[in-house]
Coordinates of C-alpha atoms and ligand atoms in Angstrom, one line a residue:
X4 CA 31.5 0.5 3.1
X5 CA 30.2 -0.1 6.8
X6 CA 26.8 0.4 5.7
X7 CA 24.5 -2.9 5.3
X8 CA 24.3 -3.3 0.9
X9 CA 21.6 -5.5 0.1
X10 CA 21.6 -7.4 -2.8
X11 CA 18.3 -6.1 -4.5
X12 CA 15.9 -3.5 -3.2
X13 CA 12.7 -3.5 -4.0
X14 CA 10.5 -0.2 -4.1
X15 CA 6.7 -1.0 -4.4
X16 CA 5.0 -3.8 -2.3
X17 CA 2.0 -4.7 -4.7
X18 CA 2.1 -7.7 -6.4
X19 CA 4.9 -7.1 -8.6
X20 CA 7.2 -5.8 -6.0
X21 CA 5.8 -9.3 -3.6
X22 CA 6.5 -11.8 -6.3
X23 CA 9.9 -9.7 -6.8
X24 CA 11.1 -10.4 -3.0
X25 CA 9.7 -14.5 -3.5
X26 CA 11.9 -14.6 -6.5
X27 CA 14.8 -12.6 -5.0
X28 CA 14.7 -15.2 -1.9
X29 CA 14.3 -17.9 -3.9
X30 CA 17.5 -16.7 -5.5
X31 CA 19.1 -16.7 -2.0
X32 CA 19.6 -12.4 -2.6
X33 CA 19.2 -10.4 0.5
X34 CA 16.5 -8.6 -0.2
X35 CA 14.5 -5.8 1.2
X36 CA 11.4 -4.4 0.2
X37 CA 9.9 -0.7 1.0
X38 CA 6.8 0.9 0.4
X39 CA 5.2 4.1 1.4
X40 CA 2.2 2.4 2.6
X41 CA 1.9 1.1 6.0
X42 CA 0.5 -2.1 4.2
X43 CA 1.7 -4.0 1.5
X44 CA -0.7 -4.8 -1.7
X45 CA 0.1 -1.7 -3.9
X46 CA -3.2 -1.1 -5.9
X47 CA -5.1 -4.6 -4.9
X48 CA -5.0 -3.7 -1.1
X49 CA -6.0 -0.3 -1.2
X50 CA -8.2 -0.1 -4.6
X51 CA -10.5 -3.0 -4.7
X52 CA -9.6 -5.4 -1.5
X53 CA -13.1 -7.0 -1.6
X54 CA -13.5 -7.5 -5.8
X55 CA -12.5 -10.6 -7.2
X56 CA -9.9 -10.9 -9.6
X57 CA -10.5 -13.6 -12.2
X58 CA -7.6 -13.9 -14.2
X59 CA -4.6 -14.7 -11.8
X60 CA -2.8 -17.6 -12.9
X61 CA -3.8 -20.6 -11.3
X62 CA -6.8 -19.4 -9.4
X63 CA -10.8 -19.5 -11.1
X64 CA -11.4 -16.6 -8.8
X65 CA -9.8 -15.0 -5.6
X66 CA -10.5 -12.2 -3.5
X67 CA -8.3 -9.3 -4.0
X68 CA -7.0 -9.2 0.1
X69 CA -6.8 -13.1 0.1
X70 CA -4.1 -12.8 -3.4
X71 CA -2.6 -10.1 -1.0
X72 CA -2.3 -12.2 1.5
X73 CA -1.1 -15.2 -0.4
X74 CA 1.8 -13.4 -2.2
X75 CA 2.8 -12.0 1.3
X76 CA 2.8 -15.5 2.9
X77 CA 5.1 -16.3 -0.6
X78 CA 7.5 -13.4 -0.2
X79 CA 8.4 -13.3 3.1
X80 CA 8.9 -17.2 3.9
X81 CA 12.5 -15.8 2.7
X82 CA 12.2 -13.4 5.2
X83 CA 13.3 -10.1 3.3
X84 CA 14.0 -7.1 5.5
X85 CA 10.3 -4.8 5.1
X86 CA 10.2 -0.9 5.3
X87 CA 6.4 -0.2 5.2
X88 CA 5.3 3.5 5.4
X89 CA 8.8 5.2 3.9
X90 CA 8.7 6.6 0.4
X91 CA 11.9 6.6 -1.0
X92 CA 12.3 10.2 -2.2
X93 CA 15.8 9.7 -4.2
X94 CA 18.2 7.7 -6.0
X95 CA 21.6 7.8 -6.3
X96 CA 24.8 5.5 -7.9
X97 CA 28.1 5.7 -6.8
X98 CA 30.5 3.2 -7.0
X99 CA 28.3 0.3 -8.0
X100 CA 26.6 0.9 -5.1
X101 CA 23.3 2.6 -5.7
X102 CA 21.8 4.6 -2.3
X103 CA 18.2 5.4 -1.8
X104 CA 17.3 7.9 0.4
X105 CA 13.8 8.2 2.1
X106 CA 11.2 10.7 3.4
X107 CA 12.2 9.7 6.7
X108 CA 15.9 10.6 5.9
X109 CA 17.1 6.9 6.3
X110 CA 19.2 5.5 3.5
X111 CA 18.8 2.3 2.2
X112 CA 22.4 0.9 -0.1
X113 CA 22.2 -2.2 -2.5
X114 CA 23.6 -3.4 -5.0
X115 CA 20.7 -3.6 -8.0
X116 CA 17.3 -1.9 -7.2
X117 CA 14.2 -2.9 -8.4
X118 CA 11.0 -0.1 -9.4
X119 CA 7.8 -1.6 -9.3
X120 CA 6.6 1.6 -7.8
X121 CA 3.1 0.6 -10.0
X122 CA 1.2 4.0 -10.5
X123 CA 3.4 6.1 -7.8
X124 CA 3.9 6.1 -3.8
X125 CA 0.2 5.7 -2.4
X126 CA -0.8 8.1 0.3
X127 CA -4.1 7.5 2.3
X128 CA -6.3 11.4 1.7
X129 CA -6.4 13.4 4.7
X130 CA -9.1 14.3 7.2
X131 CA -9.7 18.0 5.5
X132 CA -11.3 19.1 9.0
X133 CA -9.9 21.9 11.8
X134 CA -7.9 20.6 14.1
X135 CA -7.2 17.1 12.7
X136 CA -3.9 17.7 11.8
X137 CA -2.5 18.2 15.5
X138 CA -3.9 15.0 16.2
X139 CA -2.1 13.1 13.7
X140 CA -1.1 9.8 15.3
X141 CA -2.5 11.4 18.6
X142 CA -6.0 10.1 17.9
X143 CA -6.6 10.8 14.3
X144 CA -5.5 7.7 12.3
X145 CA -5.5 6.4 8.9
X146 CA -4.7 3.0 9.0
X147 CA -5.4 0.3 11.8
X148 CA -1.8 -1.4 13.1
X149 CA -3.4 -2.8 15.9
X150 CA -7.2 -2.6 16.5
X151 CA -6.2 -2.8 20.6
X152 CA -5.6 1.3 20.4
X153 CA -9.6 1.7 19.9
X154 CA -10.1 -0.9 23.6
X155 CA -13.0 0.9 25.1
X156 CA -12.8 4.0 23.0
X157 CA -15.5 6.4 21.8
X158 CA -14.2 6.1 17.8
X159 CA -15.2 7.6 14.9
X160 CA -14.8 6.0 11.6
X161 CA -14.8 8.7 8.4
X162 CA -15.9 7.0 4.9
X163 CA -18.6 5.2 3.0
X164 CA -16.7 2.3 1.1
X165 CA -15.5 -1.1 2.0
X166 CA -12.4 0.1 4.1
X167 CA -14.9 2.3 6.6
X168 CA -17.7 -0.3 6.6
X169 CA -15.1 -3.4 7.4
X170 CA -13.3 -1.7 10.2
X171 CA -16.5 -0.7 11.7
X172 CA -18.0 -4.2 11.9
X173 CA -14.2 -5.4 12.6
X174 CA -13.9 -3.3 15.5
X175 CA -17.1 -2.7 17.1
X176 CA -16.6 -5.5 20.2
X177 CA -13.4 -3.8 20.7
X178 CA -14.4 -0.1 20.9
X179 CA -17.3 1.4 23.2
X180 CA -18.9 3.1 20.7
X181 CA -18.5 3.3 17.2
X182 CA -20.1 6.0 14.9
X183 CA -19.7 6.4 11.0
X184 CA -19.8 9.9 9.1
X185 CA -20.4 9.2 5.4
X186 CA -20.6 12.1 3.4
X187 CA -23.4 10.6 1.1
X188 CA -26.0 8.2 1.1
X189 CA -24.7 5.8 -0.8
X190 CA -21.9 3.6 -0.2
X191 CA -19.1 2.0 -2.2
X192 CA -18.6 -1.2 -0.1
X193 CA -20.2 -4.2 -1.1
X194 CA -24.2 -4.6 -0.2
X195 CA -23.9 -7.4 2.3
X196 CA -21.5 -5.8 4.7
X197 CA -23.3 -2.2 4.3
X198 CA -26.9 -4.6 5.3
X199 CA -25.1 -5.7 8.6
X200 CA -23.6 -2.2 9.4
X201 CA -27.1 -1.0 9.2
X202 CA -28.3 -3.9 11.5
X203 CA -25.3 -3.1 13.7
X204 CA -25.1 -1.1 16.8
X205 CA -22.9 1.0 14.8
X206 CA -24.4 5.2 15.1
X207 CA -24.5 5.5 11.0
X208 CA -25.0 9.4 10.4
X209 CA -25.0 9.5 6.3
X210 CA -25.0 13.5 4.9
X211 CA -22.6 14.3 7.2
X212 CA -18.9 15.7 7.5
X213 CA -16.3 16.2 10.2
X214 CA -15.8 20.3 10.7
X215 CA -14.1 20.2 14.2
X216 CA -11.4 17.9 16.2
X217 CA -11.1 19.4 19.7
X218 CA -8.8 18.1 22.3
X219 CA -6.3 18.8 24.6
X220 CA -3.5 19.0 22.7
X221 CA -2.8 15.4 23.6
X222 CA -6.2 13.9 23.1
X223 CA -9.0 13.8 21.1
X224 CA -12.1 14.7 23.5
X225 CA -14.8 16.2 20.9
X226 CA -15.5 16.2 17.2
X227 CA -18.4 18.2 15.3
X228 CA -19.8 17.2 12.6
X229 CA -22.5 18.6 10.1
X230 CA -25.2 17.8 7.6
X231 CA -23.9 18.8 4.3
X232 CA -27.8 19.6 3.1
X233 CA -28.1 21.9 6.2
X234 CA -25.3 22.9 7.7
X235 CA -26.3 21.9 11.3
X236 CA -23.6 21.2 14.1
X237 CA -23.7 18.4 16.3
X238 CA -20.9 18.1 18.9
X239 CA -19.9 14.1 19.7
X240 CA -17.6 13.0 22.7
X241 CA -15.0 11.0 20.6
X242 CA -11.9 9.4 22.1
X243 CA -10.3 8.6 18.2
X244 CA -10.9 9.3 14.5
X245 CA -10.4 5.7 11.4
X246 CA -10.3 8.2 8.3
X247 CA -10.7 5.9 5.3
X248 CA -11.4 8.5 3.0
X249 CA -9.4 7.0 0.1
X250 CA -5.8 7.5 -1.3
X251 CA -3.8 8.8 -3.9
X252 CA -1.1 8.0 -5.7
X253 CA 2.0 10.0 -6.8
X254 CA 5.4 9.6 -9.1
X255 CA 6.7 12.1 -7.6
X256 CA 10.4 12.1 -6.8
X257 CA 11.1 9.3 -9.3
X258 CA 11.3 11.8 -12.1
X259 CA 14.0 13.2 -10.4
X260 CA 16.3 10.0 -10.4
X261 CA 17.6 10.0 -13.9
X262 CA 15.9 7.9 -14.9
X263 CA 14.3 7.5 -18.8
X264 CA 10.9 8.2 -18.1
X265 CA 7.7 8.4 -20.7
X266 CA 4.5 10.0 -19.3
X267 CA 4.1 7.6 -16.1
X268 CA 6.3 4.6 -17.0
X269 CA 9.7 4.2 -16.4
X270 CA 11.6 3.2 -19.9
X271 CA 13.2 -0.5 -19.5
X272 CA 14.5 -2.8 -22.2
X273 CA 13.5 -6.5 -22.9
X274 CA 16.1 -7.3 -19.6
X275 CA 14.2 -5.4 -17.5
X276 CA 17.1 -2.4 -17.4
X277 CA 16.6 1.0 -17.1
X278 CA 19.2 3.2 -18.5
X279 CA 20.6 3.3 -14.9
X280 CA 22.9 0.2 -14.4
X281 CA 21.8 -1.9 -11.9
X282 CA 17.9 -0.6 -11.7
X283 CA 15.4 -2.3 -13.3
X284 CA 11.8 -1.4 -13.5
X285 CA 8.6 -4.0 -13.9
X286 CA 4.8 -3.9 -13.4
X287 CA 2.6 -1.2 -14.0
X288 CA 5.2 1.5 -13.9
X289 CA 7.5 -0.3 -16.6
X290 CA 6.8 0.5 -19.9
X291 CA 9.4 -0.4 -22.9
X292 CA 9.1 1.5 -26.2
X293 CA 8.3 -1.2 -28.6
X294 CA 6.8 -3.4 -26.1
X295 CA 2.4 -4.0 -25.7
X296 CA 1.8 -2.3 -22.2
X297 CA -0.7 -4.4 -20.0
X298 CA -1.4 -3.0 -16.9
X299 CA -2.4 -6.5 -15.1
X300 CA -0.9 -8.8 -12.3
X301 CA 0.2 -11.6 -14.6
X302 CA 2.3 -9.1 -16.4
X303 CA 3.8 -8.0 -13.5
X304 CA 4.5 -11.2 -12.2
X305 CA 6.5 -12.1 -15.0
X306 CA 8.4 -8.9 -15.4
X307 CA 9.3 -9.3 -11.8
X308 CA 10.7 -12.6 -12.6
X309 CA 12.5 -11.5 -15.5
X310 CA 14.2 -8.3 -13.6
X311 CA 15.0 -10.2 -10.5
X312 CA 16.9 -13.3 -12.4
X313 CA 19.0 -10.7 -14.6
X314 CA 19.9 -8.9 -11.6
X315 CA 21.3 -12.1 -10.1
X316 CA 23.5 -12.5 -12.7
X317 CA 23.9 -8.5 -12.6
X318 CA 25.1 -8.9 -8.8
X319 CA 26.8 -12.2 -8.9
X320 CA 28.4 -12.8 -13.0
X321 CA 29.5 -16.3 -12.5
X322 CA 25.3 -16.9 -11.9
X323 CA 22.6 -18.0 -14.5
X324 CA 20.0 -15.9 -15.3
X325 CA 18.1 -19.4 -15.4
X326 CA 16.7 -19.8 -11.9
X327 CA 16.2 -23.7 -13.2
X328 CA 12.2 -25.0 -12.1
X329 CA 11.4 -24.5 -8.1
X330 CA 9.7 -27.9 -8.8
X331 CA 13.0 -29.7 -8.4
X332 CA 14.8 -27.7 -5.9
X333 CA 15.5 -29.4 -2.7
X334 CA 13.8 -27.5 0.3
Ligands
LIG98 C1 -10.1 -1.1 -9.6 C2 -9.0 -1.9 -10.2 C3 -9.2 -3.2 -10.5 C4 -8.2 -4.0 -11.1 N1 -8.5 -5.3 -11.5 C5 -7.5 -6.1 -12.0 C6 -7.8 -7.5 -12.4 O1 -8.9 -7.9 -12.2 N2 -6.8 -8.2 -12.9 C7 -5.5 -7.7 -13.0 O2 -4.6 -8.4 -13.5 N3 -5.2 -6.4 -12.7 C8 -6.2 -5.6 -12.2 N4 -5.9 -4.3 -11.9 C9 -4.6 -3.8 -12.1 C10 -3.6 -4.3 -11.1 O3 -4.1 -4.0 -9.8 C11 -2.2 -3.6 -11.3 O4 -1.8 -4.0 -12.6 C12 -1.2 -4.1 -10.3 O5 -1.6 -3.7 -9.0 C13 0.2 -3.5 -10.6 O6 1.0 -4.0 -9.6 P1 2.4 -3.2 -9.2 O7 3.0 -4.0 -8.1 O8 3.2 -3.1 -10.5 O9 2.0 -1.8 -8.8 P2 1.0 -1.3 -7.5 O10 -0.1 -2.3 -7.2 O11 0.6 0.1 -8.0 O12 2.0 -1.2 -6.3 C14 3.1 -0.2 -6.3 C15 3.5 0.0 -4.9 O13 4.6 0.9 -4.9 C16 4.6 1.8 -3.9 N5 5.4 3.0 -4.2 C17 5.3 3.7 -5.3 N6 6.3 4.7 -5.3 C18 7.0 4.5 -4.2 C19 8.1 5.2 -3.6 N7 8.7 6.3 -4.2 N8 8.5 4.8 -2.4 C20 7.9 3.7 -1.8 N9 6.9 3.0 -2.3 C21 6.4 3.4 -3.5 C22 3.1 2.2 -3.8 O14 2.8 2.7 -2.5 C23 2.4 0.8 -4.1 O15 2.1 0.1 -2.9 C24 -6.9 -3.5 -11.3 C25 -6.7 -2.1 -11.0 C26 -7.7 -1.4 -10.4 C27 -7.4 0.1 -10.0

């Protein structure tokens, strides 16, 4: 096959799917990683980035986007191949070979695929406003790549919790002007940052919602907006929309693959297996019939361990599924 096979492909890029691609390196595999998110994290990116987790192995306490960050530094020192913002619609076996295909239509061939899909494919909600949907990419955006794009911009940021209140402190030197629409009056990001957005230069119009984009066609020039308790209009000159608005997360497709699924988890055995050959399944979205489900990093950690060392042996027989202890490998 001309194609590139990787060893193990992993779907999902929260912490089980992270540890996965450290363990897979580790394991000298050649790895890749894809997740439908433009940002790896899974559920502790996108969920609850500014709580802190206190039962992580090894740490007392850690911010949420720091133990992102920190698995990220872990996984990719191995420098797996990463596919961020494809969700990998199907899943197919043929001749050992197992081929995933993406929304995107690329396809992605290996050799043993991990699930760690966690909850389903996360999908950040969508501006429900006239207009914003032909300005997609164009001006309207849902995740910051690279804060440059709002240089000297007029932007409005959509939202009221931590991810609306940290770009808008994060990016108000870069931008001209910034102004935040939150829907209500209250916000779910934590106190201290919603105190200095308050203190900030930062327009902050609580009650209200975006109606309107208007444009060009290949700009953003105007949005309106309104006061959900009246109704009233008010036109603003806007050069870009930050929607963080939330996200959702979906199965989806993986019902279609074949594989034994209960409710939301995908059935595995005490190896990690699926009934597939080749395809494990760990973390949140790994369930096994007589096992104690707990939907927590640790667990996932330690499933992804599990999965990735039986798939060594899977790939390569004449390996161990003993990794033998990282302490005393030579680096
Ligand atoms: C508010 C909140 C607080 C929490 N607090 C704690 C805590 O204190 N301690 C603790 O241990 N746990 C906590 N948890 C649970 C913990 O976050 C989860 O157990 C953990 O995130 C599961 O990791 P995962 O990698 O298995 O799945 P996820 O984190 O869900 O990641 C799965 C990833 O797979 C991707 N994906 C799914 N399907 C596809 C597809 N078809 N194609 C491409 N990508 C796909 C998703 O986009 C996602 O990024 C908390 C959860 C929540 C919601």
């Amino acid at each position: 096959m001309s194609e590139d096979v990787y060893d193990l492909t992993i779907i999902g890029a929260g912490p089980t799917g992270l540890f996965a691609a450290f363990y897979a390196g580790l394991r000298q595999m050649k790895t890749k990683v894809i997740d439908a998110l433009e940002e790896p994290g899974g559920q502790v990116a996108v969920l609850y980035p500014e709580k802190y987790i206190f039962d992580v192995p090894g740490f007392t306490k850690i911010l949420a986007k720091d133990l992102v960050k920190n698995l990220v530094d872990q996984a990719f020192q191995y420098a797996p191949t990463v596919v961020l913002g494809e969700r990998v619609t199907t899943l197919q076996r043929t001749d050992g070979t197992i081929v995933l295909g993406t929304e995107k239509g690329a396809k992605h061939y290996s050799k043993a695929v991990l699930v760690a899909a966690g909850v389903g494919a996360f999908t950040p909600n969508k501006l429900d406003a006239q207009g914003a949907g032909d300005y997609e990419g164009k001006g309207v955006y849902y995740f910051v790549k690279d804060k440059a794009v709002f240089k000297d911009k007029k932007l409005l940021i959509v939202g009221g919790g931590d991810s609306a209140v940290d770009w808008a402190l994060n990016i108000k030197d870069t931008a001209s002007k910034i102004t935040l629409v939150h829907r209500r009056d209250v916000f779910r990001a934590h106190e201290g940052s919603v105190a200095e957005l308050m203190k900030s230069e930062v327009e902050v119009r609580l009650f209200n919602e975006v109606r309107r984009v208007i444009g060009d066609g290949n700009r953003i020039q105007q949005v309106v907006v309104f006061d959900n308790r009246t109704q009233a209009e008010t036109t603003l000159d806007i050069d870009a929309i930050l929607v963080n608005i939330g996200f959702r997360a979906d199965l989806g497709p993986i019902k279609n693959w074949g594989l034994e699924i209960d409710g939301r988890e995908v059935r595995m055995n005490g190896r990690m297996e699926t009934n597939i050959p080749g395809v494990y399944a760990a973390g949140d979205i790994a369930g096994a019939p007589d096992g104690v489900k707990l939907n927590l990093i640790a667990t996932g950690y330690a499933q992804a361990a599990l999965a990735v060392n039986v798939a060594k042996a899977y790939i390569d027989p004449s390996s161990k599924i003993f990794p033998g202890h990282s302490s005393e490998m030579k680096r």
